[in-house]
Short mmCIF file of C-alpha atoms in Angstrom, two decimals:
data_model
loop_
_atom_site.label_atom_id
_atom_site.label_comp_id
_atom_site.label_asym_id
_atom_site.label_seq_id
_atom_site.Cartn_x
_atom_site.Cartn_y
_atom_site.Cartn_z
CA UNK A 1 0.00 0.00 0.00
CA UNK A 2 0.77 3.73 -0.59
CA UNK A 3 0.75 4.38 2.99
CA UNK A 4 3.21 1.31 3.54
CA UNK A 5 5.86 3.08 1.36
CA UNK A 6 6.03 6.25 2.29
CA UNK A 7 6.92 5.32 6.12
CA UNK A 8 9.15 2.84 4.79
CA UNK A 9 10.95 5.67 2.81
CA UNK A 10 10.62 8.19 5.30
CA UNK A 11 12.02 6.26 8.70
CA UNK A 12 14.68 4.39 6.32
CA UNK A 13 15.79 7.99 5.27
CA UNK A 14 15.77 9.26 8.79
CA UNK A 15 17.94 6.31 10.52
CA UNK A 16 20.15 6.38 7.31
CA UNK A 17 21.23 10.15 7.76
CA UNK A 18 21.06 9.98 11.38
CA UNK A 19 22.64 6.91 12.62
CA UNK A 20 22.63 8.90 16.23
CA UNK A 21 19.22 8.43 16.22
CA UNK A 22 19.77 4.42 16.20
CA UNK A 23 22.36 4.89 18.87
CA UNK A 24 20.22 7.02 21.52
CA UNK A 25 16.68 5.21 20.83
CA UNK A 26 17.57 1.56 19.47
CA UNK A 27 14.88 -0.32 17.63
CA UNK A 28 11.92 0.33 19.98
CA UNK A 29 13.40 3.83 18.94
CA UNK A 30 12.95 2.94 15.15
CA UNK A 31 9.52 1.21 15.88
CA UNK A 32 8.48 4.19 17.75
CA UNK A 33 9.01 6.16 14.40
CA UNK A 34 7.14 4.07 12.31
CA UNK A 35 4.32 4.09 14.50
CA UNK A 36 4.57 8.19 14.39
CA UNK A 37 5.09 8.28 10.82
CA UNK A 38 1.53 6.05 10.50
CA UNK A 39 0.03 8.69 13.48
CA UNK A 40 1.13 11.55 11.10
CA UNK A 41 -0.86 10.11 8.14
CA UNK A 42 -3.62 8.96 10.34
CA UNK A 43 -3.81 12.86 11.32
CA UNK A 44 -3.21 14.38 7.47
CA UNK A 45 -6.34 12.51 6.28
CA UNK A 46 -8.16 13.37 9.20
CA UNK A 47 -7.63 17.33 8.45
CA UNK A 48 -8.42 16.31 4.64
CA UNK A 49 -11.56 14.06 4.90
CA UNK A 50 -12.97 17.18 7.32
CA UNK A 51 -11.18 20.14 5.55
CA UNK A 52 -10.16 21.38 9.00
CA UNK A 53 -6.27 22.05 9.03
CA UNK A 54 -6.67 22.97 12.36
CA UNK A 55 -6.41 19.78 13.42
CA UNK A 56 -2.89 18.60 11.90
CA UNK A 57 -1.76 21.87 13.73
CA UNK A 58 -3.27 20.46 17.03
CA UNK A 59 -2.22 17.41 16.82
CA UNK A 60 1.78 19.14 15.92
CA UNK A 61 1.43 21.04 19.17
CA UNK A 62 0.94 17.92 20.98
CA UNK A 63 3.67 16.03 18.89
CA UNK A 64 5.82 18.51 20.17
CA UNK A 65 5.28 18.12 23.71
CA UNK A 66 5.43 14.18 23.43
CA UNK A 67 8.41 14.00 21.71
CA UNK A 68 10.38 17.00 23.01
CA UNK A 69 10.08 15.85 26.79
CA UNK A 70 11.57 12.43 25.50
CA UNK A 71 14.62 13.71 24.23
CA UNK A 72 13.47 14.32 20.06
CA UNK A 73 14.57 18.03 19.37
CA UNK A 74 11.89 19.87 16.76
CA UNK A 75 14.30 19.61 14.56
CA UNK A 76 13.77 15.97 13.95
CA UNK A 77 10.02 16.72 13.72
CA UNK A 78 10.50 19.77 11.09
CA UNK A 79 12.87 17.09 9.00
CA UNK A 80 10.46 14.33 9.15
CA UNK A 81 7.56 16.48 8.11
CA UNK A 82 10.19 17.28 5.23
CA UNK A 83 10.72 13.90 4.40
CA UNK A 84 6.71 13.35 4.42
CA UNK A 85 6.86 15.88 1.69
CA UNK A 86 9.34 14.34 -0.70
CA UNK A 87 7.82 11.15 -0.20
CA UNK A 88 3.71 11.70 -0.38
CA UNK A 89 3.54 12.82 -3.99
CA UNK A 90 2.93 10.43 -7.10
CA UNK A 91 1.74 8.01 -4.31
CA UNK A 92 -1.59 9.16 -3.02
CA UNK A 93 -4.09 10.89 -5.62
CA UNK A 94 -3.03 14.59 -6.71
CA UNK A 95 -5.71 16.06 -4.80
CA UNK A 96 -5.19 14.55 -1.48
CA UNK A 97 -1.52 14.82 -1.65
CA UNK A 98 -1.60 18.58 -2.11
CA UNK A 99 -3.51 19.04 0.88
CA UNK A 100 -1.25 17.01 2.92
CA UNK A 101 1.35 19.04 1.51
CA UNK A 102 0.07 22.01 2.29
CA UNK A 103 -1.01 20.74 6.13
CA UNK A 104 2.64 19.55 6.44
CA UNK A 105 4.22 23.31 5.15
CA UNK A 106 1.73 25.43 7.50
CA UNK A 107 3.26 22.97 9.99
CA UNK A 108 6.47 23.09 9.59
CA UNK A 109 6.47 27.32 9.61
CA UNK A 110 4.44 27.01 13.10
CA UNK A 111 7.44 24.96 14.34
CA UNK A 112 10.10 26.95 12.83
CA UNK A 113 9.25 30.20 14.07
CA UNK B 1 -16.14 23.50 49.60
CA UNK B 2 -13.76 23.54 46.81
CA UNK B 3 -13.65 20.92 43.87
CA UNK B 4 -10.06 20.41 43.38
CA UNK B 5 -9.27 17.98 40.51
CA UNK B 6 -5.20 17.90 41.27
CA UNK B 7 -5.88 16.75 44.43
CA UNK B 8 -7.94 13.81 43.38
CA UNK B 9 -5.40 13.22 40.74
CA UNK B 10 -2.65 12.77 43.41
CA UNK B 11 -4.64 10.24 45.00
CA UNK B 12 -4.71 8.39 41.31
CA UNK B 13 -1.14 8.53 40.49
CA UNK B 14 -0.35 7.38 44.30
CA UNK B 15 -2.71 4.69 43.38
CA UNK B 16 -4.37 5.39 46.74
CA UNK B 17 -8.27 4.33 46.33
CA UNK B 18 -9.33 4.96 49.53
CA UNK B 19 -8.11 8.72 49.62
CA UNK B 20 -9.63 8.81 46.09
CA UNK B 21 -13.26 7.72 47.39
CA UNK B 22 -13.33 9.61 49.96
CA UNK B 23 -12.33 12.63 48.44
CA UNK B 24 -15.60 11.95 45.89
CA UNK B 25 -17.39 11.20 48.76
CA UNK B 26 -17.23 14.25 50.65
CA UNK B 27 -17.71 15.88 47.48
CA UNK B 28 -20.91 14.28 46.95
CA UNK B 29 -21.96 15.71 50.34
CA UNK B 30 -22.04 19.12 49.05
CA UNK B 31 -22.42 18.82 44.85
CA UNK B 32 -24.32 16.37 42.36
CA UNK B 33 -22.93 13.22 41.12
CA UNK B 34 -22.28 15.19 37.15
CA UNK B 35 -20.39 18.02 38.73
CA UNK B 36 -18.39 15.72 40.26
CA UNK B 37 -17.90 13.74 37.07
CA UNK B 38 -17.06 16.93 35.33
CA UNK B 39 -15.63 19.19 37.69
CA UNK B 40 -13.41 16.34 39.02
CA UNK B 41 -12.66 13.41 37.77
CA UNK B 42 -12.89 14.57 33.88
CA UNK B 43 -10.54 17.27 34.79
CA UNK B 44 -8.32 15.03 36.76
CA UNK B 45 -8.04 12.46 33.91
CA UNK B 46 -7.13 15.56 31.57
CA UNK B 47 -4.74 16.15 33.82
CA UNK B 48 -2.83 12.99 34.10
CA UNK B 49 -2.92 12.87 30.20
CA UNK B 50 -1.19 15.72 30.21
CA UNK B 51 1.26 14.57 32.64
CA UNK B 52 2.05 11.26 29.98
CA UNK B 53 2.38 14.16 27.22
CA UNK B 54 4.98 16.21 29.52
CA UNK B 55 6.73 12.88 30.53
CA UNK B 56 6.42 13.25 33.81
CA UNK B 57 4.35 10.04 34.28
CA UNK B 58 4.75 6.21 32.85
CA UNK B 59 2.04 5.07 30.78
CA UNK B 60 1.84 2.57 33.81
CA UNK B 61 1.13 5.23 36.33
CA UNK B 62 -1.31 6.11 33.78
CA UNK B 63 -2.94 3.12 33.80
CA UNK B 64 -2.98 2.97 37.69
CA UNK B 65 -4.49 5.95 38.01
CA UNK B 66 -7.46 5.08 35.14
CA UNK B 67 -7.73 2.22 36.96
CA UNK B 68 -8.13 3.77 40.32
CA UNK B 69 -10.84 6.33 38.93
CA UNK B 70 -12.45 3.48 37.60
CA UNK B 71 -13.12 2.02 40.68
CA UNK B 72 -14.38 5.31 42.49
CA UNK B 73 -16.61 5.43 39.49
CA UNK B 74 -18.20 2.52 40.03
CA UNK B 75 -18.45 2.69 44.21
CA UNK B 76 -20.71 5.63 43.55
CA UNK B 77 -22.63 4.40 40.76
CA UNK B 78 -26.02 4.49 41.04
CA UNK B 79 -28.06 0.56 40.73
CA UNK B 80 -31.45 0.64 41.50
CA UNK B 81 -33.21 -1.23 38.59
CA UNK B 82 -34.79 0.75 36.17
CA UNK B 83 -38.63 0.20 34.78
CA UNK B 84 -39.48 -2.43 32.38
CA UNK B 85 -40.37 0.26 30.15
CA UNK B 86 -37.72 2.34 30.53
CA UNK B 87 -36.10 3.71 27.34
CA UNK B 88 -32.75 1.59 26.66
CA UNK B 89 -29.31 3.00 25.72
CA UNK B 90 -26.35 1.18 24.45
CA UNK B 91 -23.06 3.19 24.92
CA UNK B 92 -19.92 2.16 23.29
CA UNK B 93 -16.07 3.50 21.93
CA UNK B 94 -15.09 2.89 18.32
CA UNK B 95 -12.92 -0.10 17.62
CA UNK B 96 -9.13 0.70 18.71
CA UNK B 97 -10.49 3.99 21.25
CA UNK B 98 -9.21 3.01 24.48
CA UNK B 99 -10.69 6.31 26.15
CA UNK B 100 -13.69 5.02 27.93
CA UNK B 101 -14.11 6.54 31.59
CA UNK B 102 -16.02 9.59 29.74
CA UNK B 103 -18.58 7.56 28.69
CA UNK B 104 -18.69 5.11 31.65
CA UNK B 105 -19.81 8.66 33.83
CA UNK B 106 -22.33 9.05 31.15
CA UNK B 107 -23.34 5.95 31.51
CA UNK B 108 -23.56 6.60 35.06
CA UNK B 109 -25.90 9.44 34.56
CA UNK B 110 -28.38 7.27 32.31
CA UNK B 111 -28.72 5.13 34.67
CA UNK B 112 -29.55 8.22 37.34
CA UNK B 113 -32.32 8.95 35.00
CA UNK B 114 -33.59 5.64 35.13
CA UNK B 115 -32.58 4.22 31.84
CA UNK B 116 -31.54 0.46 30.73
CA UNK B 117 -27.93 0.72 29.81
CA UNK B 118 -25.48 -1.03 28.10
CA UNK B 119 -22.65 -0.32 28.39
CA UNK B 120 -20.12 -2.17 26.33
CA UNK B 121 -16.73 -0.45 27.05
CA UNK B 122 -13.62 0.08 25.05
CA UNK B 123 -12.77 -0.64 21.68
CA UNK B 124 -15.80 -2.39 20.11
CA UNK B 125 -15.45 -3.33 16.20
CA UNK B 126 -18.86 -1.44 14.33
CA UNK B 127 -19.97 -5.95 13.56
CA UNK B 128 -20.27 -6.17 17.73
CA UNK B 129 -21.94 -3.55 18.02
CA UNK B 130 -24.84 -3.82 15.24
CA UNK B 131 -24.81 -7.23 16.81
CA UNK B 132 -25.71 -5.96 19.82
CA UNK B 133 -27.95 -3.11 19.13
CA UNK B 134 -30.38 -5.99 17.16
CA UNK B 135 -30.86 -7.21 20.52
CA UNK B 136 -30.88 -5.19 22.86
CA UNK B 137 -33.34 -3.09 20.60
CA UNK B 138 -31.85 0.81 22.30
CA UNK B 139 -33.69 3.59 21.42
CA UNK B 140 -30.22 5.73 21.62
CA UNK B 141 -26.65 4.72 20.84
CA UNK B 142 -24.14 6.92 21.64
CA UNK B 143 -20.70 6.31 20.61
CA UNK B 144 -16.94 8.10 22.14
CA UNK B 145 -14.04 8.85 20.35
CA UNK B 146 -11.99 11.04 22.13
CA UNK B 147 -9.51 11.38 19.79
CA UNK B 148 -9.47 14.04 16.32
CA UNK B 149 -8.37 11.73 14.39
CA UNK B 150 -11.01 9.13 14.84
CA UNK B 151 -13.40 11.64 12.94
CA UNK B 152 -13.30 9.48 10.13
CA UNK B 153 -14.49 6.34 11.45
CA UNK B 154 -17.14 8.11 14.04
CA UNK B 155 -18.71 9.47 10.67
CA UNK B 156 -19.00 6.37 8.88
CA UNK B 157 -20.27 4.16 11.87
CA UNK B 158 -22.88 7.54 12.74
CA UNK B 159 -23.61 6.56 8.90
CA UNK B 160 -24.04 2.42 9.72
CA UNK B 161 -25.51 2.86 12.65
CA UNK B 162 -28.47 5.25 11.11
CA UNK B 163 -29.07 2.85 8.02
CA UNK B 164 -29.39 -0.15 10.07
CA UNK B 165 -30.76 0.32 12.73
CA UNK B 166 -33.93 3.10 14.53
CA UNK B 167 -31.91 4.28 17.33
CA UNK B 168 -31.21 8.03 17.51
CA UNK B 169 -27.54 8.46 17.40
CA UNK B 170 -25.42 10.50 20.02
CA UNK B 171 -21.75 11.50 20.08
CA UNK B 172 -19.13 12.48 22.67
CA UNK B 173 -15.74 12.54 23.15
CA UNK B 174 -12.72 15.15 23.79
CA UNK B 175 -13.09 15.79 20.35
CA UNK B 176 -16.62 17.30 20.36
CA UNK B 177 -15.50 19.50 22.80
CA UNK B 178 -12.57 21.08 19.99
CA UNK B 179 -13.94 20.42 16.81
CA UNK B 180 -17.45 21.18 15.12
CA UNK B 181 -17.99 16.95 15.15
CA UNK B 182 -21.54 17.63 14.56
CA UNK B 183 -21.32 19.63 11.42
CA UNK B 184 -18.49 16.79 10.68
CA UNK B 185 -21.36 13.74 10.88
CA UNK B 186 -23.72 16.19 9.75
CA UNK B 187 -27.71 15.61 11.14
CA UNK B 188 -27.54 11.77 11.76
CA UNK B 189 -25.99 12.46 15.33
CA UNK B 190 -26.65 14.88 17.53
CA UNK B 191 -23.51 16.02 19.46
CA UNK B 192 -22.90 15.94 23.50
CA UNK B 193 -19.99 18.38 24.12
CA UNK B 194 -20.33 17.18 27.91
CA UNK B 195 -22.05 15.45 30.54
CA UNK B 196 -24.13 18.43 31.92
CA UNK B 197 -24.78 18.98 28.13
CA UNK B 198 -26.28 15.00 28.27
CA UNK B 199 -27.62 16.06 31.81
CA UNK B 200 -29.90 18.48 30.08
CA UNK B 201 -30.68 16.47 26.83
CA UNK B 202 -31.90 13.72 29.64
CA UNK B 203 -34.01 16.45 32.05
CA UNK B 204 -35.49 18.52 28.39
CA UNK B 205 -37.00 15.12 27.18
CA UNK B 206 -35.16 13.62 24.40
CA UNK B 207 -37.72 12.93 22.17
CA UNK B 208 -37.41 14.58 18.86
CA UNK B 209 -34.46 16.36 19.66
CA UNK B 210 -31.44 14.04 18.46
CA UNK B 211 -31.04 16.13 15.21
CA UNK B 212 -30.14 19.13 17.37
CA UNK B 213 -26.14 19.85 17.71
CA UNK B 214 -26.68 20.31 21.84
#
C-alpha cells in the first residue's frame, strides 16, 4: 500500500542520515518512528476528509510536547515532516496529496518560528 | 467547599483508592454526582494525560491511576433497577479507542435517570456492536471517540448505525469539545460536548431532539 511506502521511505531515510538516532533510541526507537510516521498520516487525512487544518496543527502542538520531553529536538520533527513531503507525492491521488502538503508546510512554519 | 481535581489526581497517580473515594465522597456531600464527574474526575483524567504528554508520568502510572478512577466510578454508581419500560441505551467506543471513563460517567448518569444501559466499554469493532444493538433493541446509541483523528471512522459508523438500525444516534468525546464533530457527521448524530450537556438532553425530554447539535 501507498501508505506502507512512504513510512518505509521516510524512517529508512531518517535512521540512514542519522545513525545517532539508532544509537540514543535503538529499535523500539525505530519502531516508535514508524508508529509516528503512521500517526502523522492517520492525522493528514483526518484534516483532509474534514477540511479542518486545524487539526494537523493540534495534533503538531501535541507532537511537540510528546516528543520534546523524550529527548526528540523539533528539529527531527521539522525534518520528518520534510521527508513526508518528498515522499507523499505520485503516491496518493493529486488532490489529497496537495492538501497534505500544504497541512505539512503550514506545519512546519508554526514549528520553525 | 472547593472541587479540586489535582488533588484527586494525586490520590490516582499514588494509586491510593481509599483517599480517592473519599475525596468523591465528601464531594458528593455538598455537589451532584455530574459536577463531580465533570468538575473532578474529567478534569483530573485531563490532567494525568497531560502529565504522559509532559513525561512526567509512565504510561503505567497512567494506567494505575485510570484504573483507580475506575473504581471510584463505580463505588458511587447508582443501581437501583430501572422500569421495564424504561427507554434503553447502548453506549460504546469505536474499535481501537481506548478512552472510555467519559462515557462510563455518562453511563452513570443514564442510569440516574432511570434508563436500561449497556454499556459495552472500550474498543468495540462497528460488527459487535450492530450485533448488539439488534438485541438489545436501544432507542439511543451513543458512541466516544476522544480522539481528532477518529473523525473518520465516528462518521462512517454515525452513517451504519443510522441505516441499520432506529436508534437516535449520540456523540461524545474530547473531540466534540474542539472540533465542530456535529457539522463533521452532519444531522444523523446529535452532538454531546459534555455530561451536563447529556444532563440536560436527559431532564429537556429527548424525544425529537437528536437532530439538534446540543
Amino acid at each position: 500500500m501507498s501508505k506502507e511506502r512512504i513510512v518505509e521511505e521516510v524512517v529508512a531515510g531518517i535512521y540512514k542520515d542519522y545513525p545517532w538516532v539508532w544509537d540514543k533510541f535503538g529499535e523500539r526507537g525505530k519502531e516508535k518512528t514508524i508508529e509516528d510516521n503512521y500517526h502523522h498520516l492517520d492525522h493528514l487525512y483526518t484534516a483532509y476528509s474534514t477540511g479542518e487544518a486545524q487539526i494537523f496543527l493540534d495534533y503538531t502542538d501535541w507532537l511537540v510536547t510528546v516528543l520534546t520531553s523524550r529527548g526528540v529536538g523539533v528539529d527531527l520533527i521539522v525534518d520528518n515532516f520534510e521527508r513526508l513531503e518528498k515522499s507523499i507525492p505520485g503516491r496518493l491521488p493529486q488532490k489529497e496529496a496537495e492538501a497534505y502538503l500544504n497541512y505539512l508546510q503550514q506545519a512546519r512554519v508554526k514549528l520553525e518560528t | 467547599m472547593e472541587l479540586e481535581p489535582r488533588l484527586f489526581a494525586e490520590h490516582l497517580l499514588a494509586g491510593d483508592d481509599v483517599a480517592a473515594l473519599l475525596y468523591v465522597q465528601k464531594a458528593l456531600e455538598h455537589f451532584s454526582h455530574t459536577d463531580v464527574y465533570e468538575h473532578v474526575m474529567t478534569p483530573a483524567m485531563y490532567h494525568v494525560g497531560d502529565l504522559w504528554e509532559q513525561n512526567k508520568i509512565t504510561v503505567a502510572e497512567e494506567h494505575l491511576a485510570t484504573g483507580v478512577c475506575d473504581f471510584v466510578l463505580a463505588q458511587i454508581d447508582h443501581r437501583d433497577p430501572p422500569a421495564a419500560e424504561a427507554p434503553r441505551v447502548l453506549l460504546c467506543c469505536l474499535e481501537g479507542e481506548e478512552h472510555y471513563l467519559g462515557l462510563k460517567m455518562a453511563a452513570s448518569i443514564f442510569r440516574r435517570y432511570g434508563w436500561h444501559v449497556r454499556f459495552l466499554g472500550p474498543t468495540l469493532p462497528l460488527e459487535h456492536v450492530l450485533k448488539d444493538a439488534a438485541q438489545f433493541q436501544p432507542q439511543v446509541i451513543g458512541l466516544s471517540g476522544a480522539l481528532a483523528y477518529r473523525i473518520p471512522q465516528l462518521k462512517a459508523s454515525v452513517e451504519t448505525l443510522k441505516a441499520e438500525t432506529n436508534a437516535d444516534i449520540i456523540i461524545s468525546g474530547r473531540t466534540a469539545l474542539i472540533y465542530d464533530l456535529g457539522a463533521q457527521v452532519g444531522y444523523a448524530a446529535a452532538t454531546i460536548a459534555s455530561l451536563e450537556a447529556l444532563e440536560n438532553w436527559l431532564e429537556d425530554g429527548n424525544e425529537g431532539t437528536a437532530n439538534a447539535t446540543i
